[in-house]
Short mmCIF file of C-alpha atoms in Angstrom, two decimals:
data_model
loop_
_atom_site.label_atom_id
_atom_site.label_comp_id
_atom_site.label_asym_id
_atom_site.label_seq_id
_atom_site.Cartn_x
_atom_site.Cartn_y
_atom_site.Cartn_z
CA MET A 984 134.92 124.40 -70.67
CA TYR A 985 132.70 125.74 -73.47
CA ASN A 986 129.31 125.40 -71.76
CA LEU A 987 128.70 129.14 -72.04
CA SER A 988 124.91 129.10 -71.87
CA PRO A 989 122.08 126.56 -71.69
CA LYS A 990 121.61 126.81 -75.47
CA ILE A 991 125.30 126.15 -76.18
CA SER A 992 125.39 123.36 -73.60
CA GLY A 993 122.54 121.71 -75.49
CA LEU A 994 124.59 121.71 -78.67
CA TRP A 995 127.49 120.01 -76.88
CA ASP A 996 125.05 117.46 -75.43
CA ARG A 997 123.93 116.68 -78.98
CA LEU A 998 127.54 116.19 -80.09
CA PHE A 999 128.36 113.80 -77.27
CA GLN A 1000 125.12 111.86 -77.69
CA TRP A 1001 125.89 111.48 -81.40
CA LEU A 1002 129.48 110.46 -80.56
CA GLY A 1003 128.22 107.77 -78.19
CA ASN A 1004 125.74 106.43 -80.74
CA ARG A 1005 128.22 106.35 -83.62
CA SER A 1006 131.08 104.87 -81.59
CA GLY A 1007 129.05 102.34 -79.63
CA VAL A 1008 130.54 103.73 -76.41
CA GLU A 1009 128.01 104.49 -73.69
CA LEU A 1010 128.62 108.10 -72.72
CA GLU A 1011 126.90 109.88 -69.85
CA VAL A 1012 126.86 113.67 -70.14
CA ILE A 1013 127.51 115.16 -66.70
CA ALA A 1014 127.34 118.74 -65.47
CA HIS A 1015 130.55 120.26 -64.13
CA ALA A 1016 129.79 123.95 -63.94
CA ALA A 1017 132.00 126.70 -62.50
CA PRO A 1018 133.20 127.15 -59.83
CA ALA A 1019 133.84 123.38 -59.74
CA PRO A 1020 137.57 123.00 -60.58
CA LEU A 1021 138.28 121.55 -64.00
CA SER A 1022 141.24 119.71 -62.47
CA GLU A 1023 138.75 117.48 -60.64
CA LEU A 1024 137.03 116.64 -63.91
CA TRP A 1025 140.31 115.85 -65.66
CA ALA A 1026 141.25 113.44 -62.85
CA ARG A 1027 138.13 111.28 -63.18
CA PRO A 1028 138.99 107.66 -64.04
CA ASP A 1029 135.79 107.30 -66.08
CA MET A 1030 136.42 110.33 -68.30
CA GLY A 1031 135.32 109.52 -71.85
CA ALA A 1032 135.50 112.73 -73.92
CA VAL A 1033 136.28 115.95 -72.06
CA PHE A 1034 137.84 119.23 -73.16
CA MET A 1035 141.21 119.92 -71.54
CA CYS A 1036 143.24 123.10 -71.87
CA GLY A 1037 146.57 122.49 -73.59
CA PHE A 1038 148.64 124.12 -70.84
CA PRO A 1039 147.72 121.76 -67.97
CA PHE A 1040 147.88 118.85 -70.44
CA SER A 1041 151.42 119.85 -71.39
CA ARG A 1042 152.57 120.05 -67.77
CA LEU A 1043 151.79 116.39 -67.09
CA SER A 1044 154.32 113.69 -67.88
CA PRO A 1045 153.36 111.27 -70.67
CA ALA A 1046 152.60 108.64 -68.03
CA GLU A 1047 150.21 111.00 -66.21
CA ARG A 1048 148.39 112.51 -69.16
CA PRO A 1049 144.89 111.55 -70.19
CA GLN A 1050 144.69 110.02 -73.64
CA PRO A 1051 144.29 112.59 -76.46
CA LEU A 1052 141.34 112.01 -78.78
CA ALA A 1053 140.98 114.98 -81.12
CA ALA A 1054 141.34 118.75 -81.36
CA PRO A 1055 138.75 121.04 -82.97
CA VAL A 1056 139.32 123.05 -86.13
CA SER A 1057 137.28 126.23 -86.04
CA LEU A 1058 135.57 127.74 -89.05
CA ALA A 1059 136.82 131.19 -87.96
CA ASP A 1060 139.45 132.98 -90.02
CA TRP A 1061 141.92 133.04 -87.10
CA ALA A 1062 142.13 129.23 -87.19
CA ASN A 1063 143.40 129.15 -90.79
CA GLY A 1064 142.11 125.60 -91.10
CA GLN A 1065 144.32 124.37 -88.25
CA PRO A 1066 143.55 123.04 -84.71
CA ILE A 1067 144.70 126.29 -83.12
CA TYR A 1068 143.05 129.13 -81.25
CA ALA A 1069 143.96 132.43 -79.63
CA SER A 1070 142.49 134.92 -77.18
CA HIS A 1071 140.73 138.16 -77.96
CA ILE A 1072 141.64 141.11 -75.76
CA VAL A 1073 138.26 142.76 -75.20
CA ALA A 1074 137.00 146.01 -73.70
CA ALA A 1075 133.65 147.72 -73.28
CA GLN A 1076 132.21 149.23 -76.45
CA GLY A 1077 132.08 152.67 -74.89
CA LYS A 1078 135.63 152.55 -73.55
CA SER A 1079 138.00 154.67 -75.64
CA LEU A 1080 140.90 152.23 -75.35
CA THR A 1081 143.32 151.57 -78.17
CA GLU A 1082 146.02 148.92 -78.29
CA ALA A 1083 148.47 151.64 -77.25
CA ASP A 1084 146.51 152.19 -74.02
CA LEU A 1085 146.68 148.57 -72.90
CA ALA A 1086 149.94 148.93 -70.96
CA THR A 1087 148.23 151.07 -68.32
CA ALA A 1088 144.79 149.41 -68.42
CA ARG A 1089 143.35 147.27 -65.64
CA TRP A 1090 143.51 143.62 -66.75
CA GLY A 1091 141.49 140.59 -65.70
CA TRP A 1092 142.55 136.96 -65.74
CA THR A 1093 140.61 133.71 -65.29
CA VAL A 1094 142.67 130.95 -63.62
CA ARG A 1095 146.42 130.41 -63.53
CA ASP A 1096 146.35 127.04 -65.29
CA SER A 1097 144.57 128.52 -68.33
CA GLN A 1098 146.38 129.18 -71.59
CA SER A 1099 143.67 131.43 -73.02
CA GLY A 1100 142.71 133.30 -69.86
CA TYR A 1101 146.10 133.68 -68.16
CA ASN A 1102 149.21 132.84 -70.19
CA ALA A 1103 147.96 134.32 -73.46
CA PRO A 1104 147.11 137.78 -72.06
CA ARG A 1105 150.36 137.86 -70.03
CA GLU A 1106 152.33 136.94 -73.14
CA PHE A 1107 150.60 139.76 -75.01
CA PHE A 1108 151.15 142.23 -72.17
CA ALA A 1109 154.87 141.39 -72.11
CA THR A 1110 155.19 142.68 -75.70
CA LEU A 1111 153.68 146.10 -74.97
CA ALA A 1112 155.96 149.10 -75.25
CA ASP A 1113 156.29 151.31 -72.17
CA ARG A 1114 154.52 148.78 -69.96
CA PRO A 1115 154.91 149.37 -66.22
CA ALA A 1116 156.88 146.99 -64.02
CA ALA A 1117 153.61 145.48 -62.78
CA ALA A 1118 150.21 145.36 -64.44
CA GLN A 1119 147.00 146.39 -62.71
CA VAL A 1120 145.18 143.07 -62.52
CA ALA A 1121 142.13 141.38 -61.03
CA GLY A 1122 141.48 137.65 -60.78
CA PRO A 1123 140.69 134.85 -60.66
CA LEU A 1124 137.57 135.52 -62.74
CA LEU A 1125 137.21 131.76 -63.50
CA ASN A 1126 135.93 131.85 -67.11
CA PRO A 1127 134.85 134.10 -70.01
CA ARG A 1128 131.57 134.90 -68.26
CA GLY A 1129 133.57 136.21 -65.30
CA VAL A 1130 135.67 138.40 -67.60
CA ILE A 1131 132.54 139.78 -69.28
CA ASP A 1132 130.89 140.51 -65.93
CA ALA A 1133 134.03 142.25 -64.62
CA ILE A 1134 134.18 144.50 -67.69
CA HIS A 1135 130.48 145.31 -67.41
CA SER A 1136 130.83 146.22 -63.73
CA GLY A 1137 133.95 148.35 -64.30
CA VAL A 1138 136.24 146.16 -62.17
CA ILE A 1139 138.61 145.80 -65.14
CA ASP A 1140 139.19 147.65 -68.40
CA VAL A 1141 140.25 144.67 -70.51
CA GLY A 1142 140.42 140.92 -70.31
CA ALA A 1143 141.18 137.95 -72.52
CA ILE A 1144 138.42 135.74 -73.86
CA ASP A 1145 139.17 132.48 -75.63
CA ALA A 1146 138.56 133.29 -79.31
CA TYR A 1147 136.52 130.12 -79.79
CA ALA A 1148 134.36 130.94 -76.76
CA TYR A 1149 133.84 134.38 -78.29
CA GLN A 1150 132.91 132.74 -81.60
CA LEU A 1151 130.32 130.52 -79.89
CA LEU A 1152 128.81 133.52 -78.13
CA ALA A 1153 128.68 135.46 -81.41
CA LEU A 1154 126.86 132.53 -83.03
CA HIS A 1155 124.37 131.78 -80.29
CA GLU A 1156 124.36 134.47 -77.60
CA PRO A 1157 125.29 137.68 -79.45
CA GLU A 1158 123.64 139.86 -76.81
CA MET A 1159 126.26 138.69 -74.29
CA ILE A 1160 129.14 140.15 -76.30
CA ALA A 1161 127.27 143.06 -77.87
CA PRO A 1162 128.64 145.45 -75.18
CA LEU A 1163 132.21 144.33 -75.97
CA ARG A 1164 134.71 145.05 -78.71
CA ILE A 1165 137.92 143.28 -79.68
CA VAL A 1166 140.95 145.49 -79.13
CA ALA A 1167 143.63 142.94 -80.10
CA THR A 1168 144.20 139.21 -80.54
CA THR A 1169 147.00 137.19 -78.97
CA LYS A 1170 149.46 134.73 -80.50
CA PRO A 1171 147.90 131.38 -81.43
CA ALA A 1172 148.29 128.20 -79.40
CA PRO A 1173 147.16 124.59 -79.84
CA PHE A 1174 143.40 124.28 -79.37
CA PRO A 1175 142.11 122.66 -76.15
CA LEU A 1176 141.75 118.99 -76.94
CA LEU A 1177 139.23 116.29 -76.16
CA VAL A 1178 140.75 113.65 -73.90
CA ALA A 1179 139.82 110.35 -72.29
CA SER A 1180 141.09 108.98 -69.00
CA ARG A 1181 144.38 107.15 -69.25
CA LEU A 1182 142.52 104.22 -67.63
CA GLN A 1183 140.11 103.85 -70.54
CA SER A 1184 140.65 100.77 -72.70
CA PRO A 1185 142.37 101.11 -76.08
CA ASP A 1186 139.21 99.87 -77.81
CA ILE A 1187 137.08 102.64 -76.30
CA VAL A 1188 139.66 105.32 -77.06
CA ASP A 1189 140.08 104.13 -80.66
CA ALA A 1190 136.32 104.06 -81.21
CA LEU A 1191 135.83 107.59 -79.88
CA ARG A 1192 138.83 108.96 -81.75
CA THR A 1193 137.78 107.39 -85.06
CA VAL A 1194 134.30 108.90 -84.92
CA LEU A 1195 135.55 112.35 -83.95
CA LEU A 1196 138.19 112.46 -86.70
CA GLY A 1197 135.59 111.38 -89.27
CA ALA A 1198 132.78 113.63 -88.03
CA HIS A 1199 133.10 116.05 -90.97
CA GLN A 1200 132.49 113.18 -93.39
CA ASP A 1201 129.17 112.20 -91.76
CA PRO A 1202 126.07 114.25 -92.74
CA GLU A 1203 124.76 114.51 -89.18
CA GLY A 1204 128.28 115.04 -87.89
CA ARG A 1205 128.82 117.95 -90.30
CA ASP A 1206 125.56 119.52 -89.17
CA ILE A 1207 126.55 119.25 -85.51
CA LEU A 1208 130.02 120.64 -86.21
CA ALA A 1209 128.56 123.60 -88.10
CA SER A 1210 126.22 124.40 -85.21
CA LEU A 1211 129.33 124.66 -83.02
CA GLY A 1212 131.31 126.76 -85.50
CA LEU A 1213 133.66 123.88 -86.31
CA ALA A 1214 134.94 122.51 -89.60
CA ALA A 1215 136.29 119.22 -88.27
CA PHE A 1216 138.27 117.51 -85.56
CA ALA A 1217 141.97 116.86 -86.17
CA GLU A 1218 144.54 114.58 -84.62
CA PRO A 1219 146.25 116.50 -81.80
CA ASP A 1220 149.90 117.40 -82.32
CA VAL A 1221 151.28 116.52 -78.89
CA ALA A 1222 154.63 118.12 -79.71
CA ALA A 1223 152.88 121.48 -80.23
CA TYR A 1224 151.32 121.30 -76.75
CA GLU A 1225 154.71 120.47 -75.26
CA GLN A 1226 155.99 123.91 -76.34
CA LEU A 1227 153.54 125.68 -73.99
CA PRO A 1228 155.53 125.28 -70.74
CA ALA A 1229 158.59 126.97 -72.31
CA ARG A 1230 156.37 129.84 -73.44
CA ALA A 1231 154.98 130.13 -69.91
CA ARG A 1232 158.48 130.15 -68.37
CA ALA A 1233 159.50 132.97 -70.71
CA ILE A 1234 156.43 134.95 -69.61
CA ASP A 1235 157.22 134.30 -65.95
CA ALA A 1236 160.77 135.53 -66.49
CA ALA A 1237 159.53 138.70 -68.14
CA LEU A 1238 156.57 139.51 -65.89
CA GLY A 1239 156.36 137.22 -62.89
CA THR A 1240 152.88 136.06 -61.96
CA TRP A 1241 149.71 138.12 -61.98
#
């Protein structure tokens, strides 16, 4: 989900290798690059520690859900020390768009089961004054890279980029976002969480969870977290994720689908 470049992927590899070593759980880091559907990854019975968007997690019944491990806490100001995130509404640097112009702009979206790339921008659009009955939209653009490419090529005027993905790019690939500017930021939502397959044993899940939640207290763990723009991992608040479907239904009622 956050493998935004080879350099950033290497930092995640380091985290998961450290997690395996500290927990005693043998973890194999596998590639699952776009356009491979994330839903296929989340269905794997051998899943050990994988990021999952909160919206698809919330739509599964408790018996169907993978087992939650931990949720990241970003160092960015928008996180306010909590395991939450948002989406930045971005446009090209040279585009003279203000927040007041967004109602008539051409929007891009990623995939329909994404909180950050689909529900968050629709929720924001629904609050705009004088918005038309239907937005001008393009999608699916799959991921933040697709949104960036669509803005660069002029296919869309604005799109939503996961604020944590934007933070990672600012830290490690600033040239990728240099042509962009943040026009607005959406309401926060629970951060995508690390999950394990529901078929994993309680011992494995407990070992992985314990190491993740204590990562900020370990010298090497703190160094790895800092390289990823994170302060810590926190215990996921499942009840917070369970509010996302109601938010999505309210958006559907106001806008319909894009």
